[in-house]
XYZ file of C-alpha atoms in Angstrom:
397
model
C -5.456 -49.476 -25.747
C -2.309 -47.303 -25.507
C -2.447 -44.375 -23.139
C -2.412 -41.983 -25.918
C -5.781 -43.325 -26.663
C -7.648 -41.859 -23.658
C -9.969 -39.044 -24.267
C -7.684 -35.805 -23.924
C -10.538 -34.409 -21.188
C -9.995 -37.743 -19.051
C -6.305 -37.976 -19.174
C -6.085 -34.371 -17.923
C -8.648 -35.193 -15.207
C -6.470 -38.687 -14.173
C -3.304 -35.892 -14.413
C -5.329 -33.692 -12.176
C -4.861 -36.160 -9.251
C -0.946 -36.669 -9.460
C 1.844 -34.356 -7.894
C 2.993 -31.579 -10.203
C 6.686 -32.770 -10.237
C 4.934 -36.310 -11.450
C 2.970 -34.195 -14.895
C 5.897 -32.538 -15.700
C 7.825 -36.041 -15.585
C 5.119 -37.430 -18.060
C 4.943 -34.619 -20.081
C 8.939 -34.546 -20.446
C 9.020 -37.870 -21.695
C 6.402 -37.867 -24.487
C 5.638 -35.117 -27.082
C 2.354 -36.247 -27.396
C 1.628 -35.815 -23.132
C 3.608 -32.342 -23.762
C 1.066 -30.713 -26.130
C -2.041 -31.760 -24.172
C -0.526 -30.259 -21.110
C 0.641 -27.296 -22.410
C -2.471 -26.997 -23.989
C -4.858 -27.708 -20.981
C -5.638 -23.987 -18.944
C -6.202 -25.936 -15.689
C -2.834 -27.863 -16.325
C -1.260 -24.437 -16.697
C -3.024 -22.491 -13.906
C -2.176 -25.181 -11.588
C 1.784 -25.018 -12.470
C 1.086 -21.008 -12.698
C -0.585 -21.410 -9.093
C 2.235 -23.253 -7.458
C 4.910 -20.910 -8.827
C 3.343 -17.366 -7.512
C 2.526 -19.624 -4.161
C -1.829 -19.071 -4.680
C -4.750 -21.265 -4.974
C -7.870 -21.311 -6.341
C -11.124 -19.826 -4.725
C -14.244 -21.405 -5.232
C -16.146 -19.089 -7.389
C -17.629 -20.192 -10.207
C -17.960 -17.029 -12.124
C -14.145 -17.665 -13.513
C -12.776 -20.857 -15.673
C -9.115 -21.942 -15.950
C -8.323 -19.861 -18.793
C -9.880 -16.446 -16.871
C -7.861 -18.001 -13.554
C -4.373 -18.550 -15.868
C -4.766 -14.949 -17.604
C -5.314 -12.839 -14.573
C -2.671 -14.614 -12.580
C -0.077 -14.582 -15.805
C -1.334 -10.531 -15.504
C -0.902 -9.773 -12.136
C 2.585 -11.946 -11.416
C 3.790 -9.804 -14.854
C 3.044 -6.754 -13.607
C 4.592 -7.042 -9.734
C 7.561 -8.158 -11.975
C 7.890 -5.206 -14.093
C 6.298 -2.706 -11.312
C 3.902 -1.579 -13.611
C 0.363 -0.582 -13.214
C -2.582 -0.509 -15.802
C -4.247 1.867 -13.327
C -4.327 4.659 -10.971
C -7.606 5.854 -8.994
C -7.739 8.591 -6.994
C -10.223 8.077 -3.281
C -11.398 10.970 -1.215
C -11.408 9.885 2.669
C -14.699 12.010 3.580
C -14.539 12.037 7.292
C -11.979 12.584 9.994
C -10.379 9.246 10.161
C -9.151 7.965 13.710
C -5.919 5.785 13.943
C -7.981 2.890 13.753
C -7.992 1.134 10.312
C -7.273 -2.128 8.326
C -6.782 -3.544 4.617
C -7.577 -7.157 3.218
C -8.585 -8.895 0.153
C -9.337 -5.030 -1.834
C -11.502 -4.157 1.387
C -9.925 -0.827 3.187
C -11.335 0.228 6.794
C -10.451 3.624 8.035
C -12.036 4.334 11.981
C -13.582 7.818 12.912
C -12.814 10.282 14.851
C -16.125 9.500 16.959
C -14.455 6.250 17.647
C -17.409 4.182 17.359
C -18.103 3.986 13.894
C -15.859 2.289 10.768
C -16.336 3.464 7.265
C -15.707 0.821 4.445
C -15.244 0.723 0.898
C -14.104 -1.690 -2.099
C -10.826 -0.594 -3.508
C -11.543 -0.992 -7.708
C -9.534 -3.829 -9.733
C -10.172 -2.253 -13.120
C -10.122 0.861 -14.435
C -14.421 0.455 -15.454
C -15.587 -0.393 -11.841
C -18.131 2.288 -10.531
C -17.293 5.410 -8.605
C -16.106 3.761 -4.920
C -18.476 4.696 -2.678
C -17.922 4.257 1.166
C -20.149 2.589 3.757
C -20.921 3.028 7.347
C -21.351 1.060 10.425
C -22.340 2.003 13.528
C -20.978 0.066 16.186
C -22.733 1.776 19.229
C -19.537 1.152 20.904
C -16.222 2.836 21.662
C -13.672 0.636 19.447
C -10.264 -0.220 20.623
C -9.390 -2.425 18.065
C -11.044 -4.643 15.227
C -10.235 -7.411 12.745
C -11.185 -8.407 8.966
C -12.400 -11.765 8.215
C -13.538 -10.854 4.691
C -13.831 -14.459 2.631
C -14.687 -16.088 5.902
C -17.856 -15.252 7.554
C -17.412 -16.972 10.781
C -16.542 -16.410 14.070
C -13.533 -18.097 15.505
C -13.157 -18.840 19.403
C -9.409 -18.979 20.054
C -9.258 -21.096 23.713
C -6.006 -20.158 24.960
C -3.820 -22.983 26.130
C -0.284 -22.907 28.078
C 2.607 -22.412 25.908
C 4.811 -25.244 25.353
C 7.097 -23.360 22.926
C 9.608 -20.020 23.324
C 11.049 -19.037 19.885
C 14.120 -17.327 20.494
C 14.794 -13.174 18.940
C 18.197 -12.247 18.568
C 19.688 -11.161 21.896
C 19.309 -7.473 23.433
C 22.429 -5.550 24.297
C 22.054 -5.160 28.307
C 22.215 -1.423 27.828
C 18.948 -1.547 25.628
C 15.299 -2.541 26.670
C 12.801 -3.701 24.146
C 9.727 -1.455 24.031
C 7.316 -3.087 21.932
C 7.159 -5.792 18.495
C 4.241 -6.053 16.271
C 3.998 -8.855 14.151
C 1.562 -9.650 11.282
C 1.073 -11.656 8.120
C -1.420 -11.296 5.618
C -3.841 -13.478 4.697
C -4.183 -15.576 7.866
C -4.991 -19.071 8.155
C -8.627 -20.170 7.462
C -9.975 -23.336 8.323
C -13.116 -23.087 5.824
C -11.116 -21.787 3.201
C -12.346 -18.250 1.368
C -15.863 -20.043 0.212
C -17.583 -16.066 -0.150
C -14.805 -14.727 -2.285
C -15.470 -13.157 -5.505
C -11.461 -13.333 -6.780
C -10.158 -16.271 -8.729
C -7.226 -16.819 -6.463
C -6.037 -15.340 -3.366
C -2.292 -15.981 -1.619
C -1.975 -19.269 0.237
C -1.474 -18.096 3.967
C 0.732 -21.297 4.804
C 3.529 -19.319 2.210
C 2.911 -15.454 2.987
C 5.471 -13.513 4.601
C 5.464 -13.056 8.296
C 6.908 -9.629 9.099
C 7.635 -8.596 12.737
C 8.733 -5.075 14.111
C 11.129 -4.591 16.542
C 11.347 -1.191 18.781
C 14.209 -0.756 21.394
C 15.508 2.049 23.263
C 19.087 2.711 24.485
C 18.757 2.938 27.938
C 21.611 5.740 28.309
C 20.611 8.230 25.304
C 17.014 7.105 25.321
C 17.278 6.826 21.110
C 15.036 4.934 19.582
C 15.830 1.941 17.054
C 13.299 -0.570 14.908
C 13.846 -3.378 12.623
C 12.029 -4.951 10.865
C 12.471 -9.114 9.893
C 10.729 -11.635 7.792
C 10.110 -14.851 7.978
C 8.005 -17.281 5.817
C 5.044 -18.105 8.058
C 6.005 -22.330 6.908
C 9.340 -21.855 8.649
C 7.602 -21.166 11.615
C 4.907 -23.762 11.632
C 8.016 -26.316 10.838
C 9.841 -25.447 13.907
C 7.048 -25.500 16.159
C 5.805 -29.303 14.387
C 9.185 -30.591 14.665
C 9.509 -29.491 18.308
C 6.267 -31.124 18.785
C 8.215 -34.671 17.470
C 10.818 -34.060 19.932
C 8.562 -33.801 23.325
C 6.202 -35.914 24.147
C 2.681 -34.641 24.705
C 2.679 -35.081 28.684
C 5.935 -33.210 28.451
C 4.616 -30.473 26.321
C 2.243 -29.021 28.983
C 4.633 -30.261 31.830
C 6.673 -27.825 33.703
C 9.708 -27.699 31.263
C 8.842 -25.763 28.091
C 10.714 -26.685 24.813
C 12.981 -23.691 23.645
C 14.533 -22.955 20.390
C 17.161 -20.578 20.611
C 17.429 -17.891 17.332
C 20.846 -19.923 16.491
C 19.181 -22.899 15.328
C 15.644 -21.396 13.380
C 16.442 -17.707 12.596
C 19.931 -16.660 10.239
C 19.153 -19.227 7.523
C 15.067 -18.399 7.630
C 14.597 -14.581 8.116
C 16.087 -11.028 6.670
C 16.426 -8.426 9.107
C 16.799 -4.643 7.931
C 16.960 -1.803 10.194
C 13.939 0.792 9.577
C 13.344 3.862 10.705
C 10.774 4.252 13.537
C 8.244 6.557 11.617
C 8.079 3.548 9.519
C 6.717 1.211 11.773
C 3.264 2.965 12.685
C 1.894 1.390 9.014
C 1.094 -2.013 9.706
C -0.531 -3.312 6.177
C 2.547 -2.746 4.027
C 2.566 -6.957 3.755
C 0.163 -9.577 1.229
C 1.215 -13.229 0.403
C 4.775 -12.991 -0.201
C 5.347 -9.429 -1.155
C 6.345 -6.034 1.597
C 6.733 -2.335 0.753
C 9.412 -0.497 2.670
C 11.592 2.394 2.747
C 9.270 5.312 1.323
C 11.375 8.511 -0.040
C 11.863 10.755 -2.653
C 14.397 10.375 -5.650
C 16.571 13.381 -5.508
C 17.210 13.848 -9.298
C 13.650 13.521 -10.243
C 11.987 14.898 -7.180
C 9.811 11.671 -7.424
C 8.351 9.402 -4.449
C 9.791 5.707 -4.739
C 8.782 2.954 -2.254
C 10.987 -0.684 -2.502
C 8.971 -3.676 -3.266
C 10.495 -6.724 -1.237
C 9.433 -10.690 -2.997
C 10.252 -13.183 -0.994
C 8.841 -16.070 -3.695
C 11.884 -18.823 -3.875
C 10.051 -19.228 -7.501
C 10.665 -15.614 -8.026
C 14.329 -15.340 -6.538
C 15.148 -18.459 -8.591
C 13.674 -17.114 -11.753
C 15.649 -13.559 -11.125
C 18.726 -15.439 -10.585
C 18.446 -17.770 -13.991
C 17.918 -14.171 -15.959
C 20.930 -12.304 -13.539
C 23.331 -15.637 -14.671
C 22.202 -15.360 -18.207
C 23.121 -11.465 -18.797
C 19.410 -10.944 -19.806
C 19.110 -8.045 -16.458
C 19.080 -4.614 -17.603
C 19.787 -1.576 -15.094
C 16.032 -1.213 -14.531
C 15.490 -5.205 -13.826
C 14.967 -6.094 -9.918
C 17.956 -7.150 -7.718
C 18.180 -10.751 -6.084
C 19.802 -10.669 -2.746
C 20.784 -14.251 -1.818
C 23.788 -13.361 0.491
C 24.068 -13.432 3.973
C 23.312 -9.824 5.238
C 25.132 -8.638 9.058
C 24.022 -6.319 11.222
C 26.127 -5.290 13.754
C 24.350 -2.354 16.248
C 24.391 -1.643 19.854
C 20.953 -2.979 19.902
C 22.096 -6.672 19.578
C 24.762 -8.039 21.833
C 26.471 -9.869 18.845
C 26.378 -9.544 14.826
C 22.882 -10.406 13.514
C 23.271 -12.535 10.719
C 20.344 -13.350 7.813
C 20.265 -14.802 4.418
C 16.625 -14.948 3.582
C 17.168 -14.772 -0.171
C 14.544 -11.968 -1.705
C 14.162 -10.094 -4.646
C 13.833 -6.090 -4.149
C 12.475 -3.621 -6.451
C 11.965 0.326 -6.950
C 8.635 1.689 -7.947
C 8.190 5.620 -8.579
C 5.199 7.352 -8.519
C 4.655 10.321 -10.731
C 2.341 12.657 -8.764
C 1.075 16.441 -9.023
C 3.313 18.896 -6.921
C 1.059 19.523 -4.299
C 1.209 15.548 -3.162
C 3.049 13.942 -1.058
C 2.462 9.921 -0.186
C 2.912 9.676 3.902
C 2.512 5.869 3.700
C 2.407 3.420 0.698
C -0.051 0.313 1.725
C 0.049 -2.942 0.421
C -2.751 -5.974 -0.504
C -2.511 -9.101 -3.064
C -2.559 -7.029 -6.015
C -2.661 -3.315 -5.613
C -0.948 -0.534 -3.722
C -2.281 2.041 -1.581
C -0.756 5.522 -0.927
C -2.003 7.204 1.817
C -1.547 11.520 1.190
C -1.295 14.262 3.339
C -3.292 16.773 1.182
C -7.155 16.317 1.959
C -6.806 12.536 3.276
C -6.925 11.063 -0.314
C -6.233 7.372 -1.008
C -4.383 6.371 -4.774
C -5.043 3.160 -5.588
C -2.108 1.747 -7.990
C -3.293 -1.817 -9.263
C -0.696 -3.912 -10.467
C -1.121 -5.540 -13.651
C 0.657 -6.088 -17.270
């Protein structure tokens, strides 16, 4: 029996087991392997999967084909920067500063401090009127988190450290005030088994963004940055510090350091922000950031840049920027080394975090003005200062 002979159905499930690299080897080197991959929807999902960095959920309600055609959708339009959709939300209560966004779940606190109001952002332009919830803690709230696709409870046991990841050093004349740092979606050990998506953004690939806030010690000005760094940098310099110390040394008295000359200019991007900017924290999902919100002064309109740190994406930009296919509207791929030099930093700050940036306008009525543009897996949020409204933007083709 040749292995053309197999049952189409079975060789794709034997396929299903091998590397990616290894199917598109096989289906390279035989026309016959080529059409039955190209033709398989879970083939193509999984190769579409790998290059926009998501995997599957485990909800039944969707097959490969609906997986591959709203992930083909959704990577199309944060490409193009186009929307198939705009909603506009009515915030009905006096929100405190508390609030959150996740997975198309947005939080906003109350005044009252004790009691959260939630609703479910729409992904299509036919989902019902959104309709907010309540709950009642009983409790003043300081602070809360979103576990959406997870329902459990995780115990964090804090241990010593055994690890110091150096920042870029602080001129003397400065003193660092505070850094935020967050990454969206975080690790989950049971996976998102309650999710009702077909995919969500693999947390071991999203975007780690962290905020830096100093003040010059002299003219008390304020300065903030703000730098990326893919959250699998991170976890490789912490394993590969774990190689190099033994375990008794690890919680011994000498803790392994790793100075920001050796992890940070080749893995992060640093861009200086202004403060105002810093307040929104849930501008990051998967691999994608919003920054720099202003207004175009020919048109008047509100634009917001859309950072993409996918090495798919930057490689694909870079194939269409090399093969004059770019036109003036097309996104630009920064692959060289960007240097900051500012009396924050006692030397040059250099990073070459390749990315690919974007610039998305939103048409609005006159009497609107965005204050914040928000950010989850496949939608945007902006946050106006007339009446406390929400616009939800979802991305698609």
């Amino acid at each position: 029996m040749q292995l053309l002979d197999i049952p189409d159905e079975i060789l794709l499930h034997i396929l299903s087991f091998l590397e990616l690299s290894d199917v598109a080897t096989l289906s390279a080197v035989h026309s016959g392997l080529h059409s039955i991959v190209k033709s398989s929807s879970s083939t193509q999902f999984r190769f579409a999967a790998s290059r926009a960095c998501v995997e599957p959920t485990a909800c039944r309600a969707y097959g490969a084909g609906d997986r591959l055609s709203a992930l083909l959708s959704l990577e199309d339009g944060w490409e193009k920067l186009q929307f198939n959709f705009r909603r506009s939300i009515p915030v009905l209560h006096k929100p405190s500063g508390l609030y959150d966004l996740t997975a198309g779940v947005w939080v906003l606190g109350d005044e009252d401090m004790q009691t959260l109001h939630v609703c479910n952002l729409p992904s299509s332009p036919n989902d019902k009127e959104i309709e907010w919830r309540k709950i009642t803690t009983g409790c003043h709230v300081v602070d809360f988190g979103l576990a959406i696709h997870e329902h459990d409870l995780i115990v964090i046991r804090p241990l010593k450290p055994f690890l110091y990841i150096g920042l870029p050093h602080l001129s003397p004349d400065y003193v660092l005030l505070s850094t935020q740092c967050r990454a969206e979606p975080n690790p989950s050990p049971s996976g998102t088994p309650h999710s009702h998506q077909p995919f969500h953004p693999k947390a071991e690939d999203s975007v780690v963004i962290f905020t830096l806030r100093g003040l010059d010690r002299l003219t008390m000005q304020l300065s903030a940055f703000t730098m990326f760094v893919h959250r699998r940098a991170l976890l490789d310099v912490i394993l590969q510090r774990r190689l190099d110390y033994a375990p008794d040394a690890i919680y011994a008295h000498r803790l392994a350091h790793v100075s920001w000359q050796i992890w940070g200019p080749g893995s992060t991007r640093l861009f200086e922000v202004p403060d105002s900017s810093t307040s929104w924290i849930t501008t990051t999902a998967g691999q994608r950031c919003v920054i720099g919100l202003t207004r175009d002064l020919e048109t008047g309109l509100q634009k917001v840049t859309v950072l993409d740190f996918n090495p798919h994406f930057v490689r694909k930009m870079l194939e269409r920027r090399f093969e004059e296919t770019a036109s003036s509207s097309s996104p630009t791929v920064v692959v060289e080394e960007s240097v900051i030099e500012h009396a924050m930093f006692d030397s040059p700050v250099k990073t070459s975090l390749p990315y690919v940036s974007g610039i998305l306008k939103f048409e609005t009525d006159a009497n609107i003005s965005f204050k914040a543009i928000l950010l989850d897996e496949e939608r945007l949020l902006g946050i106006t200062e007339v009446s406390l409204a929400v616009i939800v933007v979802k991305m698609a083709s």
